[in-house]
Amino acid sequence: MTVSLAPLLPLCTHPDNDPATWSAARLTAPAMGAVVAVRLPLAEATPSLGPAVTGLVRAGCAVLGYVSLAFATRPVAELTDEIATWSRLGATGIFLDHAPAGRSHVGTLRLAHRAALRAGLRRVVFNTAGPADPLCRDLDAVICSFEGSWAEYREWDGYGSLPGDGHLVYGVPALERAKAVTLMRRRGAGLGLVTELGWPSGVQSLLTAAALP
């Protein structure tokens, strides 16, 4: 089975504050087949954010809004409202970070998945950052089954990962980026992030990083 690797291009700045980065994303993401993930607190959903997201989509970008599942600890109404808000802002999909991977929390993933589809968000990505229960894979979604450092990725045995999964790799030296991308492709990743930055801290997750080359 051959799987195409789509780079994950993160946008973590507001278009009002960093128009050059948003402009670059509109130009480069479609050409490289990248998936653009917008990680901004929805408190920053100013009137200009929706048109900026829509501009990316019109340029041919697949755009994921960012929502944290907080390992199934968030109120359902709050979670579904955030997912619906990204739809109203023009996103075409959703990146659900801090996703629980165990059987006891599959209900949370199903709920989030249904909320995304109801909102018209057809591309759903769950970042479980490790192996997910087989029931999680019954959903039509991408599972990010690895999140960690370049050293860990080199030693990783691929346990729990399937072709098409997302792999999110940090701390990759510039001279080894091509090697990391080659390894990612060899392991069948369908969505990938390679960055020179180190391991993120606190709530600063993968979307603080740079995209694949």
PDB file of N, CA and C in Angstrom, residues 121-186:
ATOM      1  N   LEU A 121     -17.159  19.756   8.659  1.00  0.00           N
ATOM      2  CA  LEU A 121     -15.701  19.600   8.675  1.00  0.00           C
ATOM      3  C   LEU A 121     -15.372  18.149   8.345  1.00  0.00           C
ATOM      4  N   ARG A 122     -14.967  17.896   7.125  1.00  0.00           N
ATOM      5  CA  ARG A 122     -14.844  16.521   6.647  1.00  0.00           C
ATOM      6  C   ARG A 122     -13.500  15.879   6.959  1.00  0.00           C
ATOM      7  N   ARG A 123     -12.462  16.670   7.148  1.00  0.00           N
ATOM      8  CA  ARG A 123     -11.152  16.097   7.475  1.00  0.00           C
ATOM      9  C   ARG A 123     -10.954  16.218   8.986  1.00  0.00           C
ATOM     10  N   VAL A 124     -10.873  15.083   9.656  1.00  0.00           N
ATOM     11  CA  VAL A 124     -10.739  15.060  11.117  1.00  0.00           C
ATOM     12  C   VAL A 124      -9.425  14.378  11.472  1.00  0.00           C
ATOM     13  N   VAL A 125      -8.630  15.035  12.315  1.00  0.00           N
ATOM     14  CA  VAL A 125      -7.350  14.491  12.763  1.00  0.00           C
ATOM     15  C   VAL A 125      -7.358  14.417  14.280  1.00  0.00           C
ATOM     16  N   PHE A 126      -7.097  13.232  14.810  1.00  0.00           N
ATOM     17  CA  PHE A 126      -6.970  13.033  16.253  1.00  0.00           C
ATOM     18  C   PHE A 126      -5.502  12.855  16.597  1.00  0.00           C
ATOM     19  N   ASN A 127      -4.973  13.683  17.486  1.00  0.00           N
ATOM     20  CA  ASN A 127      -3.603  13.486  17.947  1.00  0.00           C
ATOM     21  C   ASN A 127      -3.623  12.721  19.262  1.00  0.00           C
ATOM     22  N   THR A 128      -3.491  11.401  19.157  1.00  0.00           N
ATOM     23  CA  THR A 128      -3.387  10.561  20.353  1.00  0.00           C
ATOM     24  C   THR A 128      -1.945  10.431  20.808  1.00  0.00           C
ATOM     25  N   ALA A 129      -1.002  10.830  19.946  1.00  0.00           N
ATOM     26  CA  ALA A 129       0.432  10.837  20.254  1.00  0.00           C
ATOM     27  C   ALA A 129       0.956   9.460  20.623  1.00  0.00           C
ATOM     28  N   GLY A 130       0.255   8.427  20.239  1.00  0.00           N
ATOM     29  CA  GLY A 130       0.664   7.067  20.542  1.00  0.00           C
ATOM     30  C   GLY A 130      -0.386   6.094  20.030  1.00  0.00           C
ATOM     31  N   PRO A 131      -0.258   4.807  20.344  1.00  0.00           N
ATOM     32  CA  PRO A 131      -1.211   3.808  19.861  1.00  0.00           C
ATOM     33  C   PRO A 131      -2.636   4.134  20.301  1.00  0.00           C
ATOM     34  N   ALA A 132      -3.571   3.912  19.415  1.00  0.00           N
ATOM     35  CA  ALA A 132      -4.983   4.148  19.722  1.00  0.00           C
ATOM     36  C   ALA A 132      -5.720   2.818  19.743  1.00  0.00           C
ATOM     37  N   ASP A 133      -6.734   2.740  20.584  1.00  0.00           N
ATOM     38  CA  ASP A 133      -7.575   1.547  20.634  1.00  0.00           C
ATOM     39  C   ASP A 133      -8.180   1.301  19.252  1.00  0.00           C
ATOM     40  N   PRO A 134      -8.290   0.017  18.858  1.00  0.00           N
ATOM     41  CA  PRO A 134      -8.862  -0.271  17.534  1.00  0.00           C
ATOM     42  C   PRO A 134     -10.226   0.367  17.302  1.00  0.00           C
ATOM     43  N   LEU A 135     -11.017   0.568  18.357  1.00  0.00           N
ATOM     44  CA  LEU A 135     -12.324   1.196  18.189  1.00  0.00           C
ATOM     45  C   LEU A 135     -12.192   2.638  17.692  1.00  0.00           C
ATOM     46  N   CYS A 136     -11.086   3.280  18.048  1.00  0.00           N
ATOM     47  CA  CYS A 136     -10.857   4.645  17.568  1.00  0.00           C
ATOM     48  C   CYS A 136     -10.701   4.670  16.063  1.00  0.00           C
ATOM     49  N   ARG A 137     -10.202   3.580  15.515  1.00  0.00           N
ATOM     50  CA  ARG A 137      -9.935   3.526  14.082  1.00  0.00           C
ATOM     51  C   ARG A 137     -11.173   3.192  13.261  1.00  0.00           C
ATOM     52  N   ASP A 138     -12.301   2.956  13.930  1.00  0.00           N
ATOM     53  CA  ASP A 138     -13.551   2.776  13.204  1.00  0.00           C
ATOM     54  C   ASP A 138     -14.063   4.102  12.644  1.00  0.00           C
ATOM     55  N   LEU A 139     -13.528   5.212  13.160  1.00  0.00           N
ATOM     56  CA  LEU A 139     -13.942   6.532  12.708  1.00  0.00           C
ATOM     57  C   LEU A 139     -13.163   6.912  11.449  1.00  0.00           C
ATOM     58  N   ASP A 140     -13.773   7.690  10.583  1.00  0.00           N
ATOM     59  CA  ASP A 140     -13.104   8.153   9.365  1.00  0.00           C
ATOM     60  C   ASP A 140     -12.264   9.366   9.728  1.00  0.00           C
ATOM     61  N   ALA A 141     -11.075   9.098  10.254  1.00  0.00           N
ATOM     62  CA  ALA A 141     -10.202  10.170  10.737  1.00  0.00           C
ATOM     63  C   ALA A 141      -8.758   9.722  10.635  1.00  0.00           C
ATOM     64  N   VAL A 142      -7.855  10.704  10.652  1.00  0.00           N
ATOM     65  CA  VAL A 142      -6.422  10.419  10.719  1.00  0.00           C
ATOM     66  C   VAL A 142      -6.018  10.363  12.186  1.00  0.00           C
ATOM     67  N   ILE A 143      -5.265   9.355  12.558  1.00  0.00           N
ATOM     68  CA  ILE A 143      -4.736   9.215  13.910  1.00  0.00           C
ATOM     69  C   ILE A 143      -3.259   9.590  13.889  1.00  0.00           C
ATOM     70  N   CYS A 144      -2.865  10.544  14.718  1.00  0.00           N
ATOM     71  CA  CYS A 144      -1.443  10.849  14.882  1.00  0.00           C
ATOM     72  C   CYS A 144      -0.890   9.908  15.942  1.00  0.00           C
ATOM     73  N   SER A 145      -0.194   8.882  15.489  1.00  0.00           N
ATOM     74  CA  SER A 145       0.230   7.814  16.384  1.00  0.00           C
ATOM     75  C   SER A 145       1.650   8.000  16.905  1.00  0.00           C
ATOM     76  N   PHE A 146       2.323   9.062  16.463  1.00  0.00           N
ATOM     77  CA  PHE A 146       3.633   9.396  17.037  1.00  0.00           C
ATOM     78  C   PHE A 146       3.742  10.896  17.195  1.00  0.00           C
ATOM     79  N   GLU A 147       4.216  11.300  18.382  1.00  0.00           N
ATOM     80  CA  GLU A 147       4.590  12.684  18.645  1.00  0.00           C
ATOM     81  C   GLU A 147       5.774  12.651  19.589  1.00  0.00           C
ATOM     82  N   GLY A 148       6.904  13.150  19.133  1.00  0.00           N
ATOM     83  CA  GLY A 148       8.076  13.103  19.989  1.00  0.00           C
ATOM     84  C   GLY A 148       9.307  13.653  19.297  1.00  0.00           C
ATOM     85  N   SER A 149      10.452  13.414  19.906  1.00  0.00           N
ATOM     86  CA  SER A 149      11.710  13.966  19.406  1.00  0.00           C
ATOM     87  C   SER A 149      12.254  13.141  18.244  1.00  0.00           C
ATOM     88  N   TRP A 150      13.201  13.738  17.531  1.00  0.00           N
ATOM     89  CA  TRP A 150      13.864  13.067  16.434  1.00  0.00           C
ATOM     90  C   TRP A 150      14.604  11.834  16.930  1.00  0.00           C
ATOM     91  N   ALA A 151      15.246  11.945  18.079  1.00  0.00           N
ATOM     92  CA  ALA A 151      15.946  10.779  18.637  1.00  0.00           C
ATOM     93  C   ALA A 151      14.962   9.647  18.924  1.00  0.00           C
ATOM     94  N   GLU A 152      13.814   9.983  19.477  1.00  0.00           N
ATOM     95  CA  GLU A 152      12.804   8.958  19.771  1.00  0.00           C
ATOM     96  C   GLU A 152      12.231   8.369  18.489  1.00  0.00           C
ATOM     97  N   TYR A 153      12.065   9.217  17.486  1.00  0.00           N
ATOM     98  CA  TYR A 153      11.491   8.729  16.234  1.00  0.00           C
ATOM     99  C   TYR A 153      12.432   7.744  15.551  1.00  0.00           C
ATOM    100  N   ARG A 154      13.724   8.018  15.621  1.00  0.00           N
ATOM    101  CA  ARG A 154      14.689   7.093  15.010  1.00  0.00           C
ATOM    102  C   ARG A 154      14.655   5.731  15.691  1.00  0.00           C
ATOM    103  N   GLU A 155      14.412   5.717  16.998  1.00  0.00           N
ATOM    104  CA  GLU A 155      14.411   4.461  17.751  1.00  0.00           C
ATOM    105  C   GLU A 155      13.034   3.797  17.787  1.00  0.00           C
ATOM    106  N   TRP A 156      12.012   4.502  17.387  1.00  0.00           N
ATOM    107  CA  TRP A 156      10.634   4.012  17.459  1.00  0.00           C
ATOM    108  C   TRP A 156      10.452   2.758  16.617  1.00  0.00           C
ATOM    109  N   ASP A 157       9.743   1.773  17.166  1.00  0.00           N
ATOM    110  CA  ASP A 157       9.525   0.524  16.437  1.00  0.00           C
ATOM    111  C   ASP A 157       8.226   0.528  15.644  1.00  0.00           C
ATOM    112  N   GLY A 158       7.512   1.661  15.664  1.00  0.00           N
ATOM    113  CA  GLY A 158       6.277   1.756  14.891  1.00  0.00           C
ATOM    114  C   GLY A 158       5.084   1.105  15.539  1.00  0.00           C
ATOM    115  N   TYR A 159       5.223   0.700  16.795  1.00  0.00           N
ATOM    116  CA  TYR A 159       4.125   0.005  17.468  1.00  0.00           C
ATOM    117  C   TYR A 159       2.856   0.860  17.475  1.00  0.00           C
ATOM    118  N   GLY A 160       1.756   0.261  17.053  1.00  0.00           N
ATOM    119  CA  GLY A 160       0.464   0.926  17.095  1.00  0.00           C
ATOM    120  C   GLY A 160       0.186   1.840  15.920  1.00  0.00           C
ATOM    121  N   SER A 161       1.127   1.956  14.989  1.00  0.00           N
ATOM    122  CA  SER A 161       0.941   2.853  13.860  1.00  0.00           C
ATOM    123  C   SER A 161       0.516   2.069  12.624  1.00  0.00           C
ATOM    124  N   LEU A 162      -0.331   2.691  11.811  1.00  0.00           N
ATOM    125  CA  LEU A 162      -0.773   2.092  10.561  1.00  0.00           C
ATOM    126  C   LEU A 162      -0.474   3.050   9.405  1.00  0.00           C
ATOM    127  N   PRO A 163      -0.383   2.543   8.182  1.00  0.00           N
ATOM    128  CA  PRO A 163      -0.168   3.428   7.037  1.00  0.00           C
ATOM    129  C   PRO A 163      -1.233   4.524   6.981  1.00  0.00           C
ATOM    130  N   GLY A 164      -0.788   5.749   6.734  1.00  0.00           N
ATOM    131  CA  GLY A 164      -1.701   6.877   6.678  1.00  0.00           C
ATOM    132  C   GLY A 164      -1.776   7.677   7.959  1.00  0.00           C
ATOM    133  N   ASP A 165      -1.184   7.174   9.043  1.00  0.00           N
ATOM    134  CA  ASP A 165      -1.194   7.889  10.321  1.00  0.00           C
ATOM    135  C   ASP A 165      -0.354   9.157  10.250  1.00  0.00           C
ATOM    136  N   GLY A 166      -0.582  10.049  11.212  1.00  0.00           N
ATOM    137  CA  GLY A 166       0.239  11.237  11.348  1.00  0.00           C
ATOM    138  C   GLY A 166       1.443  10.977  12.232  1.00  0.00           C
ATOM    139  N   HIS A 167       2.596  11.540  11.854  1.00  0.00           N
ATOM    140  CA  HIS A 167       3.828  11.462  12.646  1.00  0.00           C
ATOM    141  C   HIS A 167       4.326  12.885  12.872  1.00  0.00           C
ATOM    142  N   LEU A 168       4.527  13.257  14.117  1.00  0.00           N
ATOM    143  CA  LEU A 168       4.892  14.627  14.484  1.00  0.00           C
ATOM    144  C   LEU A 168       6.232  14.585  15.192  1.00  0.00           C
ATOM    145  N   VAL A 169       7.259  15.131  14.547  1.00  0.00           N
ATOM    146  CA  VAL A 169       8.635  14.926  15.014  1.00  0.00           C
ATOM    147  C   VAL A 169       9.313  16.270  15.277  1.00  0.00           C
ATOM    148  N   TYR A 170       9.905  16.398  16.472  1.00  0.00           N
ATOM    149  CA  TYR A 170      10.533  17.634  16.925  1.00  0.00           C
ATOM    150  C   TYR A 170      12.052  17.480  17.032  1.00  0.00           C
ATOM    151  N   GLY A 171      12.729  18.626  17.080  1.00  0.00           N
ATOM    152  CA  GLY A 171      14.163  18.636  17.346  1.00  0.00           C
ATOM    153  C   GLY A 171      15.004  18.013  16.254  1.00  0.00           C
ATOM    154  N   VAL A 172      14.596  18.201  14.987  1.00  0.00           N
ATOM    155  CA  VAL A 172      15.333  17.638  13.864  1.00  0.00           C
ATOM    156  C   VAL A 172      16.332  18.681  13.356  1.00  0.00           C
ATOM    157  N   PRO A 173      17.637  18.410  13.432  1.00  0.00           N
ATOM    158  CA  PRO A 173      18.614  19.363  12.903  1.00  0.00           C
ATOM    159  C   PRO A 173      18.360  19.646  11.427  1.00  0.00           C
ATOM    160  N   ALA A 174      18.654  20.869  11.013  1.00  0.00           N
ATOM    161  CA  ALA A 174      18.384  21.270   9.627  1.00  0.00           C
ATOM    162  C   ALA A 174      19.010  20.309   8.620  1.00  0.00           C
ATOM    163  N   LEU A 175      20.221  19.839   8.917  1.00  0.00           N
ATOM    164  CA  LEU A 175      20.919  18.963   7.978  1.00  0.00           C
ATOM    165  C   LEU A 175      20.319  17.564   7.916  1.00  0.00           C
ATOM    166  N   GLU A 176      19.418  17.245   8.849  1.00  0.00           N
ATOM    167  CA  GLU A 176      18.820  15.905   8.881  1.00  0.00           C
ATOM    168  C   GLU A 176      17.345  15.917   8.521  1.00  0.00           C
ATOM    169  N   ARG A 177      16.841  17.049   8.061  1.00  0.00           N
ATOM    170  CA  ARG A 177      15.425  17.127   7.726  1.00  0.00           C
ATOM    171  C   ARG A 177      15.060  16.174   6.593  1.00  0.00           C
ATOM    172  N   ALA A 178      15.886  16.119   5.563  1.00  0.00           N
ATOM    173  CA  ALA A 178      15.602  15.226   4.447  1.00  0.00           C
ATOM    174  C   ALA A 178      15.585  13.777   4.904  1.00  0.00           C
ATOM    175  N   LYS A 179      16.513  13.429   5.806  1.00  0.00           N
ATOM    176  CA  LYS A 179      16.555  12.071   6.345  1.00  0.00           C
ATOM    177  C   LYS A 179      15.279  11.765   7.121  1.00  0.00           C
ATOM    178  N   ALA A 180      14.798  12.745   7.891  1.00  0.00           N
ATOM    179  CA  ALA A 180      13.574  12.547   8.672  1.00  0.00           C
ATOM    180  C   ALA A 180      12.374  12.343   7.764  1.00  0.00           C
ATOM    181  N   VAL A 181      12.289  13.141   6.699  1.00  0.00           N
ATOM    182  CA  VAL A 181      11.172  13.011   5.768  1.00  0.00           C
ATOM    183  C   VAL A 181      11.212  11.659   5.062  1.00  0.00           C
ATOM    184  N   THR A 182      12.412  11.223   4.678  1.00  0.00           N
ATOM    185  CA  THR A 182      12.556   9.916   4.035  1.00  0.00           C
ATOM    186  C   THR A 182      12.093   8.800   4.959  1.00  0.00           C
ATOM    187  N   LEU A 183      12.487   8.871   6.226  1.00  0.00           N
ATOM    188  CA  LEU A 183      12.080   7.858   7.196  1.00  0.00           C
ATOM    189  C   LEU A 183      10.567   7.888   7.405  1.00  0.00           C
ATOM    190  N   MET A 184      10.002   9.088   7.440  1.00  0.00           N
ATOM    191  CA  MET A 184       8.562   9.238   7.609  1.00  0.00           C
ATOM    192  C   MET A 184       7.808   8.577   6.458  1.00  0.00           C
ATOM    193  N   ARG A 185       8.297   8.807   5.248  1.00  0.00           N
ATOM    194  CA  ARG A 185       7.664   8.186   4.080  1.00  0.00           C
ATOM    195  C   ARG A 185       7.813   6.662   4.124  1.00  0.00           C
ATOM    196  N   ARG A 186       8.991   6.206   4.512  1.00  0.00           N
ATOM    197  CA  ARG A 186       9.231   4.773   4.579  1.00  0.00           C
ATOM    198  C   ARG A 186       8.292   4.106   5.574  1.00  0.00           C
TER     199      ARG A 186
END
